CSV table of C-alpha atoms in Angstrom, one decimal:
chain,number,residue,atom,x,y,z
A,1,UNK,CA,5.4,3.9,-24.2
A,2,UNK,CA,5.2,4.3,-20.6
A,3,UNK,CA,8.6,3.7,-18.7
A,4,UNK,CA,9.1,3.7,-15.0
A,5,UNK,CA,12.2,4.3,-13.5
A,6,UNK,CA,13.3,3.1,-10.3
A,7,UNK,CA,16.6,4.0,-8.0
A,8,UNK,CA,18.4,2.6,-6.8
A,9,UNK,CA,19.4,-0.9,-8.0
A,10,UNK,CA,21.1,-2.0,-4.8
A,11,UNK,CA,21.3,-0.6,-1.4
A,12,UNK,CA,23.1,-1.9,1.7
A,13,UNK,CA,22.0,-0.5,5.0
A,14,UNK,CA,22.7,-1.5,8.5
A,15,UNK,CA,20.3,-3.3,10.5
A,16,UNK,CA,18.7,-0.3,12.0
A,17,UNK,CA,19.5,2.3,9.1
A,18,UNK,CA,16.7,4.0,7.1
A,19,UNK,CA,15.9,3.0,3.3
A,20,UNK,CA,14.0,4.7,0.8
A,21,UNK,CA,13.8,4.1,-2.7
A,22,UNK,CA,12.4,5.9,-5.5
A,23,UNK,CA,10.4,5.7,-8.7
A,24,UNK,CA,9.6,7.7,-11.5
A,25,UNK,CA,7.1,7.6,-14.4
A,26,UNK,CA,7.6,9.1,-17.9
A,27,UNK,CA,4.1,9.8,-18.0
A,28,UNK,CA,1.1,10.9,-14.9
A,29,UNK,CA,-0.2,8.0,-13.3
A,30,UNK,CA,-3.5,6.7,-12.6
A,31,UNK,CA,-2.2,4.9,-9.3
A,32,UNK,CA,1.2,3.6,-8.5
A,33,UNK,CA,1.4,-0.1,-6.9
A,34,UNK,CA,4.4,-1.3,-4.7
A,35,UNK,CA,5.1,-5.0,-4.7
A,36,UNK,CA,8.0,-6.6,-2.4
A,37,UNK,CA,9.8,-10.1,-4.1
A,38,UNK,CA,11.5,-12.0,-0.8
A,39,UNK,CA,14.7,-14.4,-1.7
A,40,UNK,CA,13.3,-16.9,-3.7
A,41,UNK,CA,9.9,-15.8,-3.5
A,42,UNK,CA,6.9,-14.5,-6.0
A,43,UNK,CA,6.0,-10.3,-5.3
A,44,UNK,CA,3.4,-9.7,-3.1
A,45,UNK,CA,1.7,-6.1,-3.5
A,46,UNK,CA,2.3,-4.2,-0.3
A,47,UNK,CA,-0.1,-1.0,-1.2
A,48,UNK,CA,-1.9,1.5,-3.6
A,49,UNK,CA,-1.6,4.8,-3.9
A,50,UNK,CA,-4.3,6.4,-5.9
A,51,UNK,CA,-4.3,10.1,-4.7
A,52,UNK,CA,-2.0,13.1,-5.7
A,53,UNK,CA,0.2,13.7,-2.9
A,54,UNK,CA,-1.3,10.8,-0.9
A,55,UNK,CA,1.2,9.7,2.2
A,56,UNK,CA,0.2,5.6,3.7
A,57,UNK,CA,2.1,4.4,6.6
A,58,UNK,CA,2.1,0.3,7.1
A,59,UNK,CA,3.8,0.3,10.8
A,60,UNK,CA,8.0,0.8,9.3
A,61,UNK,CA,6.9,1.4,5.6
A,62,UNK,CA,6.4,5.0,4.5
A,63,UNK,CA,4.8,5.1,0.8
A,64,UNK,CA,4.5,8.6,-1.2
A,65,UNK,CA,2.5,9.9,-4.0
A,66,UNK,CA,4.0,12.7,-6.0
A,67,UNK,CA,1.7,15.7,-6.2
A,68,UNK,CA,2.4,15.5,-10.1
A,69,UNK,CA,1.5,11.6,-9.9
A,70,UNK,CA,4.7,10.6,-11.6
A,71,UNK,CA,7.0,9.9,-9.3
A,72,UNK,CA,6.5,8.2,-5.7
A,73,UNK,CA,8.6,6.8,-2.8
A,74,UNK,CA,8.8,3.7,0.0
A,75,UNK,CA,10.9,4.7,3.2
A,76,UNK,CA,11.5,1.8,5.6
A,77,UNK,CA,12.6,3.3,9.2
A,78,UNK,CA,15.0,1.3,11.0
A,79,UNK,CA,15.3,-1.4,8.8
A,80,UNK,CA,15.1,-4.9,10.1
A,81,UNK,CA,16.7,-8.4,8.5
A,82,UNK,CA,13.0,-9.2,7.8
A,83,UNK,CA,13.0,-6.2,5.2
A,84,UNK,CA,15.6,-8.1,3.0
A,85,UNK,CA,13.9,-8.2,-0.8
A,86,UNK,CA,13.6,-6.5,-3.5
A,87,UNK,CA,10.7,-3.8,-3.6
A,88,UNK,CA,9.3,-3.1,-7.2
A,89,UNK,CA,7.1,0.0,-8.0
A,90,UNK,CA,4.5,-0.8,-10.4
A,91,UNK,CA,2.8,2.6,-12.2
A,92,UNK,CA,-0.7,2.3,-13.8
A,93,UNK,CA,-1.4,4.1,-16.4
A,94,UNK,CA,-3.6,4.0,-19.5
A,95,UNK,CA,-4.7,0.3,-19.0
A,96,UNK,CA,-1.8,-1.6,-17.8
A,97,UNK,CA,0.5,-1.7,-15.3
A,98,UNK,CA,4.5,-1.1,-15.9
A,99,UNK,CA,6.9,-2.4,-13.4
A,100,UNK,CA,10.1,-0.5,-12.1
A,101,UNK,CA,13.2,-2.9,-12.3
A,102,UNK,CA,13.0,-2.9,-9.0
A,103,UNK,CA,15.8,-1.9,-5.5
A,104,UNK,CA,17.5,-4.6,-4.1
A,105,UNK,CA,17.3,-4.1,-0.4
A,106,UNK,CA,20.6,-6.1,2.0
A,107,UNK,CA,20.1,-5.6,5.3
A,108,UNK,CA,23.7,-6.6,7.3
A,109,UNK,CA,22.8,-7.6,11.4
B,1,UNK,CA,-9.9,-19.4,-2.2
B,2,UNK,CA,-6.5,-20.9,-3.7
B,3,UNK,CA,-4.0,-18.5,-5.0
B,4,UNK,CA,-2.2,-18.2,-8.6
B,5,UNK,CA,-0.7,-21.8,-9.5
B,6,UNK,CA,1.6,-22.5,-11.7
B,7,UNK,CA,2.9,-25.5,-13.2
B,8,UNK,CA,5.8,-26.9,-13.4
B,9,UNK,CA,7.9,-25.3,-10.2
B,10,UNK,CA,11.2,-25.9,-12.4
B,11,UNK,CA,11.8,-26.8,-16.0
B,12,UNK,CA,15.0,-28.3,-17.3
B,13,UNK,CA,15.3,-28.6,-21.2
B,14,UNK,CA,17.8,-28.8,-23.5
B,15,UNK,CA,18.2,-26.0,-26.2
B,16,UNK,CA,15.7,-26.3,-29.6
B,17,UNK,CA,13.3,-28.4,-27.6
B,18,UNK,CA,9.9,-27.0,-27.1
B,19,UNK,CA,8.5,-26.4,-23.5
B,20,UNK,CA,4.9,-25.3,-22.2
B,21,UNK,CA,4.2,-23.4,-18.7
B,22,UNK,CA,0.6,-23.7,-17.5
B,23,UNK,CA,-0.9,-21.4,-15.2
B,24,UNK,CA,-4.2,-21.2,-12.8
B,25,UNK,CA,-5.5,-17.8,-12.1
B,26,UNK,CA,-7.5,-16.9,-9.1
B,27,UNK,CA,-11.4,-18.5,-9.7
B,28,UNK,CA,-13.3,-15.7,-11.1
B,29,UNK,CA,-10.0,-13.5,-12.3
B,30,UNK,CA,-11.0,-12.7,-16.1
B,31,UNK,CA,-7.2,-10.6,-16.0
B,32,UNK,CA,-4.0,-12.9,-16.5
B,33,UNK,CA,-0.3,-11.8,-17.0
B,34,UNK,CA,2.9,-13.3,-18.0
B,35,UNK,CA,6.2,-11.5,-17.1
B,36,UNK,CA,9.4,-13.2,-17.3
B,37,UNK,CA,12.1,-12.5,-14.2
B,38,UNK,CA,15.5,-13.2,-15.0
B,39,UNK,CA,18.2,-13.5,-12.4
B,40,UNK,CA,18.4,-10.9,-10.4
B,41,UNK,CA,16.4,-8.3,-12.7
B,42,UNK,CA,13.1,-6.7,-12.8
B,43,UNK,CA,10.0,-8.2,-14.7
B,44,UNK,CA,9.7,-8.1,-18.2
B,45,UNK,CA,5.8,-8.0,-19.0
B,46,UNK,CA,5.1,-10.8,-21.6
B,47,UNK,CA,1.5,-11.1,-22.4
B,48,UNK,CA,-1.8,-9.5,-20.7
B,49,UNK,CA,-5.4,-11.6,-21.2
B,50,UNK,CA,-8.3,-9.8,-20.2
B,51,UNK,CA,-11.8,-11.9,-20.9
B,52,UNK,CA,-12.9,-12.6,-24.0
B,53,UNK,CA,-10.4,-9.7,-25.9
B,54,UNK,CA,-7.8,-9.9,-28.4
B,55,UNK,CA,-4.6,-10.2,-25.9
B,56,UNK,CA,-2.1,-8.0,-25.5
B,57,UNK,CA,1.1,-9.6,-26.7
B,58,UNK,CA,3.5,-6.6,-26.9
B,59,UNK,CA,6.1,-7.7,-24.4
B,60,UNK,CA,6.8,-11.0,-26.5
B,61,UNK,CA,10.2,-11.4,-27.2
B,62,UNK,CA,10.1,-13.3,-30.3
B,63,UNK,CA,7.8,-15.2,-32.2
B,64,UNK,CA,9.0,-17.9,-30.8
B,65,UNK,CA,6.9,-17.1,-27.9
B,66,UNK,CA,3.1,-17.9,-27.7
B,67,UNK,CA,0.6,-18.0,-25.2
B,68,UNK,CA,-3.7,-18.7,-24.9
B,69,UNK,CA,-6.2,-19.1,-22.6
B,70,UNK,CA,-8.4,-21.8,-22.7
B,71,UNK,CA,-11.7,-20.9,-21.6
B,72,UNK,CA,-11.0,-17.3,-19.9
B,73,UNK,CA,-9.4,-19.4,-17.0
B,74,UNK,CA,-6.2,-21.4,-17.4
B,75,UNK,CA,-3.3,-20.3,-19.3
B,76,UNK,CA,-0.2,-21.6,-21.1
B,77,UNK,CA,3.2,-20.0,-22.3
B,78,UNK,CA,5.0,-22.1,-25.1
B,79,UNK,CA,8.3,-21.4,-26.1
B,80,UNK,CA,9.3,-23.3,-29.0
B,81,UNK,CA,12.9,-24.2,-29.8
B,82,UNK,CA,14.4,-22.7,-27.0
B,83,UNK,CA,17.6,-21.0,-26.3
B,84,UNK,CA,19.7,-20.4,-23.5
B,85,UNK,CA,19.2,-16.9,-22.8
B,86,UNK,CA,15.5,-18.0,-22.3
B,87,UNK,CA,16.5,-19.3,-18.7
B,88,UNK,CA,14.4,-17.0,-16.2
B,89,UNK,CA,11.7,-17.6,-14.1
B,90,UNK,CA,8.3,-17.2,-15.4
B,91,UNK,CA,6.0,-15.5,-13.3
B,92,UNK,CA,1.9,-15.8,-13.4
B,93,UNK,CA,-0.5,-13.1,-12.2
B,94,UNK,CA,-4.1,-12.5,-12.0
B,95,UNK,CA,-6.3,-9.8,-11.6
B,96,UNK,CA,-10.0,-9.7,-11.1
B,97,UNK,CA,-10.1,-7.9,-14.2
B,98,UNK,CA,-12.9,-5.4,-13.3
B,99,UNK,CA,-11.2,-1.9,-12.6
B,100,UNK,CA,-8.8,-1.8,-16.0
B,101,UNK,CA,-5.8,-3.2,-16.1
B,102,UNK,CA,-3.7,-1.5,-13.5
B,103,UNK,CA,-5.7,-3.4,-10.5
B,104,UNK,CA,-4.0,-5.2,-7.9
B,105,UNK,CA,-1.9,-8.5,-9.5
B,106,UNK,CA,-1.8,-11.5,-7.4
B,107,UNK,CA,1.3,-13.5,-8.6
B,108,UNK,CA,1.9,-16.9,-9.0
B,109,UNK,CA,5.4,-18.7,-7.6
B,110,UNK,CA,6.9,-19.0,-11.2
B,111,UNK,CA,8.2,-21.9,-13.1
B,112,UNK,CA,12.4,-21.8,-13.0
B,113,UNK,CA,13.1,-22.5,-16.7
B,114,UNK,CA,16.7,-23.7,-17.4
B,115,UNK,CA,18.0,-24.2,-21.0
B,116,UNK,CA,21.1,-26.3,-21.0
């Protein structure tokens, strides 16, 4: 079945350091989804990326679509303490979505 | 309107009793999921409900694991004769159910399940 990678597990940046993390699908992709989980919270999608090679922006938050449509990125410029979570890429394909295991962002002040 | 609820927040239990975990999509979402979140680790899809169709229950673990939808609204997980290792957090989440099922999925804010 479908499998979606995700790297990496952890990261620990600087307050003010940029993080990206990446995801990759076994199979092409009919969209890709990214959801972020706070502390203690439920995740909350962020964004949808439907189109090969397709770049969004949400003010700090970069979000990539391979051309191939397997494999996709989130880069957060100068990451701030409010970035803290854990960001989950979520690939659609046949009928259902499959969810990374997720990168655990720490963010030290 | 109102968002996914879910009921109870946290769940105590002691190991081989049975427990149930409701949940209450988004009116007017025919698409419901059950993942399971243990800590620190991503979610494991459980069981996918979309309409009036056979469910998908390919993520169960075990057949101790069951799940149905009254009505094409509410939901309920029952685990019967649980174990330890079936502490998690049980997460909700509903789709409007009209695009396939890779739309958009609006999550509830679990039920914490501890078995002692």
């Amino acid at each position: 079945g479908q499998q979606v990678m995700q790297i990496p597990q952890y990261q620990h940046v600087q307050e003010g350091e940029d993080f990206t993390t990446y995801c990759n699908s076994s199979t092409t992709l009919s969209n890709i989804q990214w959801y972020k989980q706070r502390p203690g919270g439920h995740p909350v999608f962020l964004i949808q990326l439907v189109k090969s090679g397709e770049v969004k922006k949400q003010k700090r938050l970069t979000f990539q679509f391979g051309e191939a449509k397997k494999n996709s990125s989130l880069h957060i410029t100068a990451t701030q303490t409010t970035d803290v979570g854990t960001y989950f890429c979520a690939g659609a394909g046949s009928y259902q979505l499959t969810f990374g295991k997720g990168t655990k962002l720490s963010v030290i002040p | 309107g109102a968002g996914v609820s879910q009921s109870p927040s946290n769940k105590v239990t002691e190991k081989g009793k049975d427990v149930e975990l409701r949940c209450d999509p988004i009116s007017g979402h025919t698409a419901l999921y059950w993942y399971r979140q243990s800590l620190g680790q991503g979610l494991e899809f459980l069981i996918y409900f979309q309409g009036n169709s056979a469910p998908d229950k390919s993520g169960l673990p075990s057949d101790r694991f069951s799940a149905e939808r009254t009505g094409g609204s509410v939901s309920t997980l029952t685990i019967q004769r649980t174990q330890q290792e079936d502490s998690a957090v049980y997460l909700c989440a509903s789709s409007p159910g009209t695009s396939g099922g890779w739309e958009t999925q609006y999550f509830g804010p679990g039920t914490r399940l501890l078995v002692l």
